[in-house]
Amino acid sequence: MQEVKFVDLSKQYLSLKEEILQSFDRLSTTGSYILTKDVTEFEEKFASYCNTKYAIAVGNGSDALYLSLLSLNIGHGDEVITTPNSFIASAGVIARTGARIVFCDVGDDMNLDPNKLESVITKRTKAILLVHLTGRIANMDKIQPIAEKHGIEIIEDAAQAVGATYRNKKAGAFGICAGFSLHPLKNLHIHGDGGIITTDEKWLYEKLLKFRNHGLKNRDECEFWGINSRLDSIQAAIANIKLKYLDNWNGQYRKLANLYSNRLKDYVIVPNVFEHEKPIYHRYMIQHPNRDKLQDYLLENGIETKVNYPIPLHLQEAAKNLNYKKGDFPKAEELANSILSLPIYSELEEKKVTFVIDKIVQFCTK
Ligand SMILES: *Cc1c(COP(=O)(O)O)cnc(C)c1O
């Protein structure tokens, strides 16, 4: 008996059912399912949405990042910096190239702390895989000049940040390229896995088009060994339908986040957002010293919450050969013990948010 679910994807589908079924029927009838004009259309629309010159649709958000790294010739002997409080894939894609994962601690915004960045840069650093966690863009004012000074590329991990802005510039328009995810749990999602890369660089665009399709430059000629990571046409068709509504949905996320923050700020730590940023609240996270008890209390009251993420990446078993230890990234570790993601999605009713708020206030004043 769940009263407030963490997410409910079926509501969005039901609101778009006619459009989605029509495109499924149209595509199925043509009998052409891979790299059709639905994909090109989505790439053009998505690039224009992010204000970049190009976009390349791929099989998932992880491949978007992996292919970005490979296209920049990053591999064995190189180092790539990322943050330890992200989803597994932010580190996994670096390891997959053969490069070394180098973690940098985060700040109060839960994103890379610019004050700690220079201490982890070495001669081998090739790139920063910059995560915009929770749909909030990292501190570009400070990070970009440091990257430029050291000649390091920024690849944005914008998987959680589609539509987020920073000084009126969208996520995906800051780095040499950016990877987005269209996974069902992301703000712009399709009915399965999918991803997309944005870039302003023509050479990178042309390379990525081949990379995602076996390295083929035409039907029969292979220029280099690539992989098969394409966005299905049916998924691109769904993405084209949904992109039209994204700004409305993101507006709804912001409205619910404000509702949470306004009433919770005296009881828990809420996101401290600055004037020049417009996050999209892919996750709405609070912090509380008794997080586990709070989470249990909410569950007893029918409210489903999550911890994104309970184990920092440097403490994962998969990372043991990197020789990090507990205490290396105090902020990320502190967050792992205190953060709680509250229910948020574009169709969530305000009265349910009010119910969640009431229960949190009850817990804090008990
Ligand atoms: C979801 C996510 C990814 C991976 O995207 P997939 O489409 O699931 O492969 C990468 N980085 C972050 C920060 C994510 O949230």
Coordinates of C-alpha atoms in Angstrom, one line a residue, residues 216-222:
L216 CA 31.5 2.4 -41.1
K217 CA 31.8 5.3 -43.4
N218 CA 29.3 3.8 -45.8
R219 CA 27.5 0.5 -46.1
D220 CA 30.7 -1.5 -47.0
E221 CA 33.7 0.5 -45.9
C222 CA 35.0 0.5 -42.4

